[in-house]
PDB file of C-alpha atoms in Angstrom:
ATOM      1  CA  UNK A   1      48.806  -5.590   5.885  1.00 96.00           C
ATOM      2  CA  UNK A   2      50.704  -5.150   2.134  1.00 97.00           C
ATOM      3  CA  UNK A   3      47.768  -4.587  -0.432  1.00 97.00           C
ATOM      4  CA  UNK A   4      48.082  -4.894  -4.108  1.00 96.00           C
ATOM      5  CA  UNK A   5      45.660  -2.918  -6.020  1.00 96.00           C
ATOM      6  CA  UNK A   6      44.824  -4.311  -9.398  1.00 95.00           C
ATOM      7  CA  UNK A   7      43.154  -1.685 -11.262  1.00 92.00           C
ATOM      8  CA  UNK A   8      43.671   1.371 -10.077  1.00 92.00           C
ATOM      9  CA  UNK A   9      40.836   3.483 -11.089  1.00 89.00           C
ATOM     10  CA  UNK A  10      38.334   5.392  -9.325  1.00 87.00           C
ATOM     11  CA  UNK A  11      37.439   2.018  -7.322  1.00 89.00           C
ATOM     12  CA  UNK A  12      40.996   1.394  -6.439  1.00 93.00           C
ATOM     13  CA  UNK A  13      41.612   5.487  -5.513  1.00 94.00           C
ATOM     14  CA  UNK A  14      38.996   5.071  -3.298  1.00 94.00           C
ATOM     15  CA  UNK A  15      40.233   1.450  -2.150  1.00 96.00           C
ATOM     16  CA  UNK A  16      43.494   3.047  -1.401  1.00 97.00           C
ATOM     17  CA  UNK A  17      42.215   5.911   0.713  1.00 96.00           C
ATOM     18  CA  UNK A  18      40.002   3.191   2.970  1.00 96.00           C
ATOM     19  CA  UNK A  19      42.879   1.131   3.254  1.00 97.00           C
ATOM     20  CA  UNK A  20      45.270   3.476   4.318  1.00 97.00           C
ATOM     21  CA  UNK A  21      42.719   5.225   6.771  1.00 97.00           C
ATOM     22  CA  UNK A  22      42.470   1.763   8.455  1.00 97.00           C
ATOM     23  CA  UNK A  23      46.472   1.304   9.037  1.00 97.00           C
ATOM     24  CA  UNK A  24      47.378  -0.775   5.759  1.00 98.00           C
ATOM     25  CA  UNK A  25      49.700  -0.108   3.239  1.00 97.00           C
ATOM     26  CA  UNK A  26      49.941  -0.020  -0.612  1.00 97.00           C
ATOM     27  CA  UNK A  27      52.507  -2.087  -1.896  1.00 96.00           C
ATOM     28  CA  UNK A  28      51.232  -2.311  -6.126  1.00 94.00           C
ATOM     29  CA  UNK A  29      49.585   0.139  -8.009  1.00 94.00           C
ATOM     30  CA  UNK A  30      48.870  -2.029 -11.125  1.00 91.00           C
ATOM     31  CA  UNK A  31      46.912  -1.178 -14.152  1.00 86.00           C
ATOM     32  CA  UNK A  32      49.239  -3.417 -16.901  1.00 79.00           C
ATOM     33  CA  UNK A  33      49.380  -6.736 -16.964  1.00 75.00           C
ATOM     34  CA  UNK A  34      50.621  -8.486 -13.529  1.00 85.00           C
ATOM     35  CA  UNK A  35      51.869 -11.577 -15.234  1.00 78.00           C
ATOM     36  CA  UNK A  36      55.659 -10.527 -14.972  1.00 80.00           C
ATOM     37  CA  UNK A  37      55.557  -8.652 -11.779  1.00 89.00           C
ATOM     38  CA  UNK A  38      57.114  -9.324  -7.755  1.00 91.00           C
ATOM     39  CA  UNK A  39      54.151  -9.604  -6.265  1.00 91.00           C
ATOM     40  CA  UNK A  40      55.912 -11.507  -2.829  1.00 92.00           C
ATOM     41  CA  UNK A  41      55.784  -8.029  -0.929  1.00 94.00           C
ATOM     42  CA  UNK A  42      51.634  -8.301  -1.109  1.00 96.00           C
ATOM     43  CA  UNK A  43      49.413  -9.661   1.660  1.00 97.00           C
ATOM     44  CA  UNK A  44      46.721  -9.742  -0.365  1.00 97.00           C
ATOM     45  CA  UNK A  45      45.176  -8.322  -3.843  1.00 97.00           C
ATOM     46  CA  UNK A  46      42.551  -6.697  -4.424  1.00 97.00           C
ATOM     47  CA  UNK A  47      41.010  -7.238  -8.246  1.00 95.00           C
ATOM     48  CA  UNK A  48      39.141  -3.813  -9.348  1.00 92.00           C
ATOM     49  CA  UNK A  49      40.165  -4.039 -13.459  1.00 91.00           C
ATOM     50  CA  UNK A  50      38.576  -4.373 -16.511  1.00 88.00           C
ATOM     51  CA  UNK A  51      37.119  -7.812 -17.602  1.00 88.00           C
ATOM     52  CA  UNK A  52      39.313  -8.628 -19.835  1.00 88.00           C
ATOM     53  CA  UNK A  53      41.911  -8.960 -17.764  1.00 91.00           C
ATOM     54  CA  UNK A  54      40.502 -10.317 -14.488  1.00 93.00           C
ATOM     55  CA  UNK A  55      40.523 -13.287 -15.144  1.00 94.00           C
ATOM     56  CA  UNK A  56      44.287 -13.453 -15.783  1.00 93.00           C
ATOM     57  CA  UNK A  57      44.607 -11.110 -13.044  1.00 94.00           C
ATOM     58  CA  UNK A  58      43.406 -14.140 -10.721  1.00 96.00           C
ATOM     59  CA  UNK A  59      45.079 -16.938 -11.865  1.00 95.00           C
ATOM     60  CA  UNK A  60      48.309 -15.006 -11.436  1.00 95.00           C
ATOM     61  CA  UNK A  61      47.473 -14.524  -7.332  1.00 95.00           C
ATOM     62  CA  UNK A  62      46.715 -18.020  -7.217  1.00 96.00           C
ATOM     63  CA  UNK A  63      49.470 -19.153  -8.869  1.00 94.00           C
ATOM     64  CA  UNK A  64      52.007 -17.176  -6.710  1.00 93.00           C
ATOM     65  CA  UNK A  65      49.791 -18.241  -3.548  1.00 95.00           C
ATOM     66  CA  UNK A  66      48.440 -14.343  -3.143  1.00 96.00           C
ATOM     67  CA  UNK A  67      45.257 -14.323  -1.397  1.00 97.00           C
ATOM     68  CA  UNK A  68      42.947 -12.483  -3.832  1.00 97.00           C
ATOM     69  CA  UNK A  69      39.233 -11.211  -3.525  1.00 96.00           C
ATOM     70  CA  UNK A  70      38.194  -9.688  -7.088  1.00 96.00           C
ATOM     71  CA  UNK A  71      34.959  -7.431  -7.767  1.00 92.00           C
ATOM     72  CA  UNK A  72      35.069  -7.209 -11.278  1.00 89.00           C
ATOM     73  CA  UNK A  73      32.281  -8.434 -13.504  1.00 83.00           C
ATOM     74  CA  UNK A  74      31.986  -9.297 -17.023  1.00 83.00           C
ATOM     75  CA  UNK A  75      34.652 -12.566 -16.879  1.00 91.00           C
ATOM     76  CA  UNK A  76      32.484 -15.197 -15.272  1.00 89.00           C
ATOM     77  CA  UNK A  77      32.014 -17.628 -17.757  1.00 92.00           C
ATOM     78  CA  UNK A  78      35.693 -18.467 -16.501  1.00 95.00           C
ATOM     79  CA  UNK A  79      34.568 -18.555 -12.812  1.00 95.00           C
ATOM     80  CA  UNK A  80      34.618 -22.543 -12.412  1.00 96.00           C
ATOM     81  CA  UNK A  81      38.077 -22.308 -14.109  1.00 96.00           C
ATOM     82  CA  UNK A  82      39.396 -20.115 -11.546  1.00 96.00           C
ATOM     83  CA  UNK A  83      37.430 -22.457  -8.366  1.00 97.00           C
ATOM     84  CA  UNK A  84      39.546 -25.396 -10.101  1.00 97.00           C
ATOM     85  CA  UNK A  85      42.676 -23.737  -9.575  1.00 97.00           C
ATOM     86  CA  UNK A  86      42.550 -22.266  -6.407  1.00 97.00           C
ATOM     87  CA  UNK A  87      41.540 -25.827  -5.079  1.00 96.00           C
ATOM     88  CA  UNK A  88      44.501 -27.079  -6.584  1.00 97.00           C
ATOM     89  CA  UNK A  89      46.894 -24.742  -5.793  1.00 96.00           C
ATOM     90  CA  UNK A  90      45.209 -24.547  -1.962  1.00 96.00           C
ATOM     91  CA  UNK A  91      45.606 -20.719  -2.365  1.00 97.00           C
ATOM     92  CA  UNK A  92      42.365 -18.280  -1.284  1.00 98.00           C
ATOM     93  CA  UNK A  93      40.232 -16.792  -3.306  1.00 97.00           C
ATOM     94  CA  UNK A  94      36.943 -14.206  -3.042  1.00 97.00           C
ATOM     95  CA  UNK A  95      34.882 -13.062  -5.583  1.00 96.00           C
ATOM     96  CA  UNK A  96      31.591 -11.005  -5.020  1.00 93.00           C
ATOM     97  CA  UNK A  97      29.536  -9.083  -7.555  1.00 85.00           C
ATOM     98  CA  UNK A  98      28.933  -6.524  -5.045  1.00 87.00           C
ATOM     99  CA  UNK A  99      31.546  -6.052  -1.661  1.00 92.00           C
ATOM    100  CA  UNK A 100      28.864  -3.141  -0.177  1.00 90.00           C
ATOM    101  CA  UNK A 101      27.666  -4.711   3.104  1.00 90.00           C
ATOM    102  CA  UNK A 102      24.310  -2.501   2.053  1.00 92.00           C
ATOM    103  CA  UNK A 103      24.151  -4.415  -1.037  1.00 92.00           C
ATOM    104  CA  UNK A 104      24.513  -7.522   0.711  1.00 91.00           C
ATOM    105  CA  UNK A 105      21.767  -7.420   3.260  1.00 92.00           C
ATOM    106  CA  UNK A 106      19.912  -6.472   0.289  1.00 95.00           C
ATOM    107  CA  UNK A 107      21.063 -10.021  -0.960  1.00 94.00           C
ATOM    108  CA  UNK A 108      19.416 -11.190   2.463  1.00 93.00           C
ATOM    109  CA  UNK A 109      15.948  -9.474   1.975  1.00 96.00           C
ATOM    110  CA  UNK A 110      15.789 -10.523  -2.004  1.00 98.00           C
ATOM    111  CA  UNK A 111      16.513 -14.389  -0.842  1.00 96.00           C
ATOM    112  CA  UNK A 112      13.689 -14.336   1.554  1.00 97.00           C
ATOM    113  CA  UNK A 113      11.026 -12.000  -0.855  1.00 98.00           C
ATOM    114  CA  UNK A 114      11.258 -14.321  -3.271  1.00 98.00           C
ATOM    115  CA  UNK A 115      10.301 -17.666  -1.003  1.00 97.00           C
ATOM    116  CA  UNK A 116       7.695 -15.112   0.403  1.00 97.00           C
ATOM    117  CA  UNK A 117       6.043 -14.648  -3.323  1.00 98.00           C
ATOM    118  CA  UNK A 118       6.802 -17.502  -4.984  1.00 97.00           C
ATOM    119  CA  UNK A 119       3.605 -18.948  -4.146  1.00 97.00           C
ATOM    120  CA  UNK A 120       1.689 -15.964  -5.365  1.00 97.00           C
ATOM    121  CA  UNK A 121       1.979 -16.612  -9.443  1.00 94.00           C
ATOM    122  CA  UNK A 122      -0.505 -13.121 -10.196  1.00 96.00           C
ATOM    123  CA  UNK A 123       2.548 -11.261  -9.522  1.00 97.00           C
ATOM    124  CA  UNK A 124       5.390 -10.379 -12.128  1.00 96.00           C
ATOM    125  CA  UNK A 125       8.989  -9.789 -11.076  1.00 97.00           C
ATOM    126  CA  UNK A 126      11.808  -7.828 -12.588  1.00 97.00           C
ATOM    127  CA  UNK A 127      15.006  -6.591 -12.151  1.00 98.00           C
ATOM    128  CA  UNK A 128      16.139  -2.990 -12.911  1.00 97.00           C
ATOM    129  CA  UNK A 129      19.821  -1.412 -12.234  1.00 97.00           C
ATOM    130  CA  UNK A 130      21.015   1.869 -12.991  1.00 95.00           C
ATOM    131  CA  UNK A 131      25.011   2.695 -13.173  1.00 92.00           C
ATOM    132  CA  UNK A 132      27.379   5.145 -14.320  1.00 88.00           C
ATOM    133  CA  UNK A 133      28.099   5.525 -17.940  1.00 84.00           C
ATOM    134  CA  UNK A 134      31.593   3.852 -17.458  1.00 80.00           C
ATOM    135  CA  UNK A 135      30.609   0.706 -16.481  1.00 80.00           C
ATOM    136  CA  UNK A 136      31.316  -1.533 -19.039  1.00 72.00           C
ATOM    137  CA  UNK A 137      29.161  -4.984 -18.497  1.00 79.00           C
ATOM    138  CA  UNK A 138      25.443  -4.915 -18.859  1.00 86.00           C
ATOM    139  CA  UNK A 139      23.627  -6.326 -17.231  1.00 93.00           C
ATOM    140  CA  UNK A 140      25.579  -4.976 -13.433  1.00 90.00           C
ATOM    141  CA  UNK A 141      27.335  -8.225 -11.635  1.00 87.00           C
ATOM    142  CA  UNK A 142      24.675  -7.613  -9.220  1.00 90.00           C
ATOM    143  CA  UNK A 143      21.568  -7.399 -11.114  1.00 95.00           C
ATOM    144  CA  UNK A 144      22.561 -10.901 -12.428  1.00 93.00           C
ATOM    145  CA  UNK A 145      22.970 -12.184  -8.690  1.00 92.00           C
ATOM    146  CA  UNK A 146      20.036 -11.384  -7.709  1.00 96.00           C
ATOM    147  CA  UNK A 147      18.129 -12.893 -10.352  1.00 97.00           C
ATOM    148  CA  UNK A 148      20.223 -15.914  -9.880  1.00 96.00           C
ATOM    149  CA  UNK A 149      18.787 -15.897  -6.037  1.00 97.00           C
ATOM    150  CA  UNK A 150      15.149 -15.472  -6.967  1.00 98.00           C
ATOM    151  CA  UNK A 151      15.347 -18.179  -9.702  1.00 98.00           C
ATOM    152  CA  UNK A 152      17.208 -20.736  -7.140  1.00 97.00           C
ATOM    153  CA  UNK A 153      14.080 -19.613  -4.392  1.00 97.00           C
ATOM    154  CA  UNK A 154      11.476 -19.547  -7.266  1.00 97.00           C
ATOM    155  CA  UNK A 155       9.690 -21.142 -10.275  1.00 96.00           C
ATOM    156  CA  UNK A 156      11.627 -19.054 -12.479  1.00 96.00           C
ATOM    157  CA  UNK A 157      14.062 -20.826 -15.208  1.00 96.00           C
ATOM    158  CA  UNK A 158      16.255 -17.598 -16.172  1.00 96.00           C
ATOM    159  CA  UNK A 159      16.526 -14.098 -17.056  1.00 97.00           C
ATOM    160  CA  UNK A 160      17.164 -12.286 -19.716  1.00 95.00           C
ATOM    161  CA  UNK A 161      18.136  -8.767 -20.547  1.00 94.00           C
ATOM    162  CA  UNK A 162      15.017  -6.195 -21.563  1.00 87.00           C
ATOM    163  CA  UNK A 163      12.364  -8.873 -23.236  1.00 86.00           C
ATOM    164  CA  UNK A 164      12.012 -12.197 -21.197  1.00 88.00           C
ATOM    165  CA  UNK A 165       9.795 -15.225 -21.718  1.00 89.00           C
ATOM    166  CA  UNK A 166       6.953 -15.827 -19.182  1.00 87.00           C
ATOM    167  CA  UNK A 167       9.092 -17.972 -16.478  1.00 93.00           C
ATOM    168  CA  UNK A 168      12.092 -15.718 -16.728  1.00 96.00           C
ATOM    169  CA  UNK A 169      13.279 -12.697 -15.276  1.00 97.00           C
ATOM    170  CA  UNK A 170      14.101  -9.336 -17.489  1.00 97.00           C
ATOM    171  CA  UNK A 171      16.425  -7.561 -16.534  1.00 98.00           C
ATOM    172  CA  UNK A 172      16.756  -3.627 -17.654  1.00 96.00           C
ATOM    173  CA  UNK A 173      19.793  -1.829 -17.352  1.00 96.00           C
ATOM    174  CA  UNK A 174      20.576   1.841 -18.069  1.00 95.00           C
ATOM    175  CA  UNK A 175      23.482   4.006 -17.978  1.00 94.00           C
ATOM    176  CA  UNK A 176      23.169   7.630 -16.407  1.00 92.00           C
ATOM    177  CA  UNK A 177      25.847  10.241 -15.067  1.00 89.00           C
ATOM    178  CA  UNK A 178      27.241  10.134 -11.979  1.00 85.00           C
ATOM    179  CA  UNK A 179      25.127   6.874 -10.529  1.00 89.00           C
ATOM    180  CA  UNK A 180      27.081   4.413  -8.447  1.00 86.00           C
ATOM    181  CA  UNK A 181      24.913   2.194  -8.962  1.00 90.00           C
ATOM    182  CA  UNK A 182      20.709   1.472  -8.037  1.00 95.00           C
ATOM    183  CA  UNK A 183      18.850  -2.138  -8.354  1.00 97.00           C
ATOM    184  CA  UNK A 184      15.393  -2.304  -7.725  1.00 98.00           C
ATOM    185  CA  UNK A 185      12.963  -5.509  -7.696  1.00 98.00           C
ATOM    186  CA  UNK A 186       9.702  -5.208  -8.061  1.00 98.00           C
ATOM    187  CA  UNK A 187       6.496  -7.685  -7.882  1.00 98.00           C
ATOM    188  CA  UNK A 188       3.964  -6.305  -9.720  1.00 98.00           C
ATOM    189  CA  UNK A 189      -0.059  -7.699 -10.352  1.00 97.00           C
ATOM    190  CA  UNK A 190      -2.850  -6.341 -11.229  1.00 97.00           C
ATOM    191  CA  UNK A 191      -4.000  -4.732  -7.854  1.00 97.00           C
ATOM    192  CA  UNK A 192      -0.843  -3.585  -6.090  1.00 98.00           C
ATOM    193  CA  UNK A 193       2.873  -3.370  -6.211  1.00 98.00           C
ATOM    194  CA  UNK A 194       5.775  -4.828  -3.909  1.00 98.00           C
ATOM    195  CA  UNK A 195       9.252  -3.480  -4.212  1.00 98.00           C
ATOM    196  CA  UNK A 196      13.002  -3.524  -2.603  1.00 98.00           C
ATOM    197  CA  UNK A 197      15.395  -0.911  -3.235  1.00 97.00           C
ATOM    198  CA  UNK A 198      19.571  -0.748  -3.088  1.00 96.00           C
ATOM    199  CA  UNK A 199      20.897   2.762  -3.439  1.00 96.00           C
ATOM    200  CA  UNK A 200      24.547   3.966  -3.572  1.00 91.00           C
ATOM    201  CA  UNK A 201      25.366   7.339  -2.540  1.00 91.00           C
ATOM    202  CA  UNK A 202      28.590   6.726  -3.321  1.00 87.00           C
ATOM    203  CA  UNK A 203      32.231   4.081  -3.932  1.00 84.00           C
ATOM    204  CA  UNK A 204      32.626   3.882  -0.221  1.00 89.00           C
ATOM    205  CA  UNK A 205      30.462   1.319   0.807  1.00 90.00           C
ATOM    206  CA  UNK A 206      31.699  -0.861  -2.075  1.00 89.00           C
ATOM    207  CA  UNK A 207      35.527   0.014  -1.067  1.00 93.00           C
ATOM    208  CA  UNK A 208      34.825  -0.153   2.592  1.00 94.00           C
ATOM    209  CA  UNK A 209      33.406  -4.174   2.276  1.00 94.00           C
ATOM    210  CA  UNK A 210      36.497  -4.982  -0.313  1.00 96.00           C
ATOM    211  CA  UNK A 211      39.686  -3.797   2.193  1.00 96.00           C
ATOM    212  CA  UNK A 212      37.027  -5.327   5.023  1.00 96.00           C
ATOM    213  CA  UNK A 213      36.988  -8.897   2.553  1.00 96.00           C
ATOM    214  CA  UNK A 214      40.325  -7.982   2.406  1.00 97.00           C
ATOM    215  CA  UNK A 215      41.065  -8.039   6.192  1.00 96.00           C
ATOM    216  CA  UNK A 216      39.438 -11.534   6.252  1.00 96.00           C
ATOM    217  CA  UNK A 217      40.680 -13.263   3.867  1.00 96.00           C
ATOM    218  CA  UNK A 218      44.618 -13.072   4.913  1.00 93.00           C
ATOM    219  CA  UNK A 219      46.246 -16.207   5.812  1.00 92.00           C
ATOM    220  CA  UNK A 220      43.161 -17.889   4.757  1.00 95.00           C
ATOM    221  CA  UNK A 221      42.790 -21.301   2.327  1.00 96.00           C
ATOM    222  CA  UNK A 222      40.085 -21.753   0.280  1.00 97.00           C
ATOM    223  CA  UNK A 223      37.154 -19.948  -1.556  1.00 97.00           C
ATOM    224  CA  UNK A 224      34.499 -17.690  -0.079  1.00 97.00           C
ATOM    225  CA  UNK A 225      31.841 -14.979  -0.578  1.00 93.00           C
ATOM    226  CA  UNK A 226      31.170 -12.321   0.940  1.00 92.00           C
ATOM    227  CA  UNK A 227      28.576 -14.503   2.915  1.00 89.00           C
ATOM    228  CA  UNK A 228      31.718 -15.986   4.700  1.00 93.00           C
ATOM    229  CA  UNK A 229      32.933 -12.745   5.920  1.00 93.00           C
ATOM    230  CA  UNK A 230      29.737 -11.299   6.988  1.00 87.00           C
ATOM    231  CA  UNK A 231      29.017 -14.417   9.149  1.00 85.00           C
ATOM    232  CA  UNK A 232      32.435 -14.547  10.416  1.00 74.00           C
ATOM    233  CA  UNK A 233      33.054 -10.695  11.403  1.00 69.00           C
TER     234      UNK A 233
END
């Protein structure tokens, strides 16, 4: 399989490396704008770029019927935009805030914690995520799914970064060296604590489940999350 790598920064390095070791090849190494390049010799893209330009990034693929799976956050508020199209131009399309099959069984276990607690209204829940200094949206991608999971399983209405009203989730985010990325929710009352931990050693799991969406998503119509390929492996 032909992948083209848009973005090709630390995450698409390592991307590259995992790809290769599992007997695919590198046909773009892209980190201008994609608009005005052959991309016909790609099986598939893979979206690792900044935010500003991921969204373009994807509408390109799908316009040129490129199977694309994209892990950059910061551009959803044109997320519907980019559903609309692929529908219409019955091309494939993947996004996930987080492609680490760790992170994603995490996913799993937050679903089903909050059901569990959501009866129990003397406990507090938040969200806290801790990534590298170069990451550029704050809140993480993932931090914001999984308070999106506990308010669809919950009583909660929303979140909100650092200071939240009573039926909303905060959400606090810092920036350290050399962190890959942590999220941690915790339920909190006044007797006792309950939390769930996700903690990245390093790029590779995240790398590892994006050539592994990758993989999946080839000669595929439609669009998916990583909940497709995990139940489909």
């Amino acid at each position: 399989m032909k992948i083209a790598l848009l973005g090709y920064g630390k995450m698409g390095k390592t991307i590259e490396r995992i790809a290769l070791e599992r007997g695919h090849s590198i046909s773009h190494k892209i980190t201008e704008d994609i608009e005005n390049i052959d991309l016909s010799e790609a099986d598939v893209a893979i979206d690792f770029s900044i935010p500003k330009a991921a969204f373009r990034n994807i509408k390109t693929c799908i316009k040129n019927q490129l199977p694309v799976i994209s892990g950059t956050t910061g551009w959803l508020d044109n997320y519907d935009e980019a559903v609309k199209l692929c529908e219409a131009e019955n091309s494939a399309f993947l996004y996930a805030s987080n492609f680490s099959i760790g992170v994603n069984l995490f996913f799993e276990l937050n679903e089903k914690l909050a059901k569990i607690m959501d009866p129990f209204q003397n406990y507090s829940v938040e969200i806290e995520e801790i990534h590298h200094l170069q990451k550029l949206d704050s809140p993480s991608g993932t931090a914001i799914s999984l308070a999106q999971q506990i308010i669809t399983n919950s009583r909660k209405t929303g979140w909100q970064l650092d200071h939240a009203e009573k039926n909303e989730i905060p959400i606090t985010a810092k920036r350290e060296e050399n962190v890959p990325g942590t999220h941690t929710i915790s339920y909190t009352s006044e007797v006792d604590s309950i939390e769930i931990k996700h903690t990245a050693h390093s790029r590779e799991g995240f790398a590892l489940g994006a050539v592994i969406a990758a993989e999946w998503i080839k000669d595929k119509r439609g669009v998916f999350s990583m909940k497709d390929v995990l139940q489909n492996l």
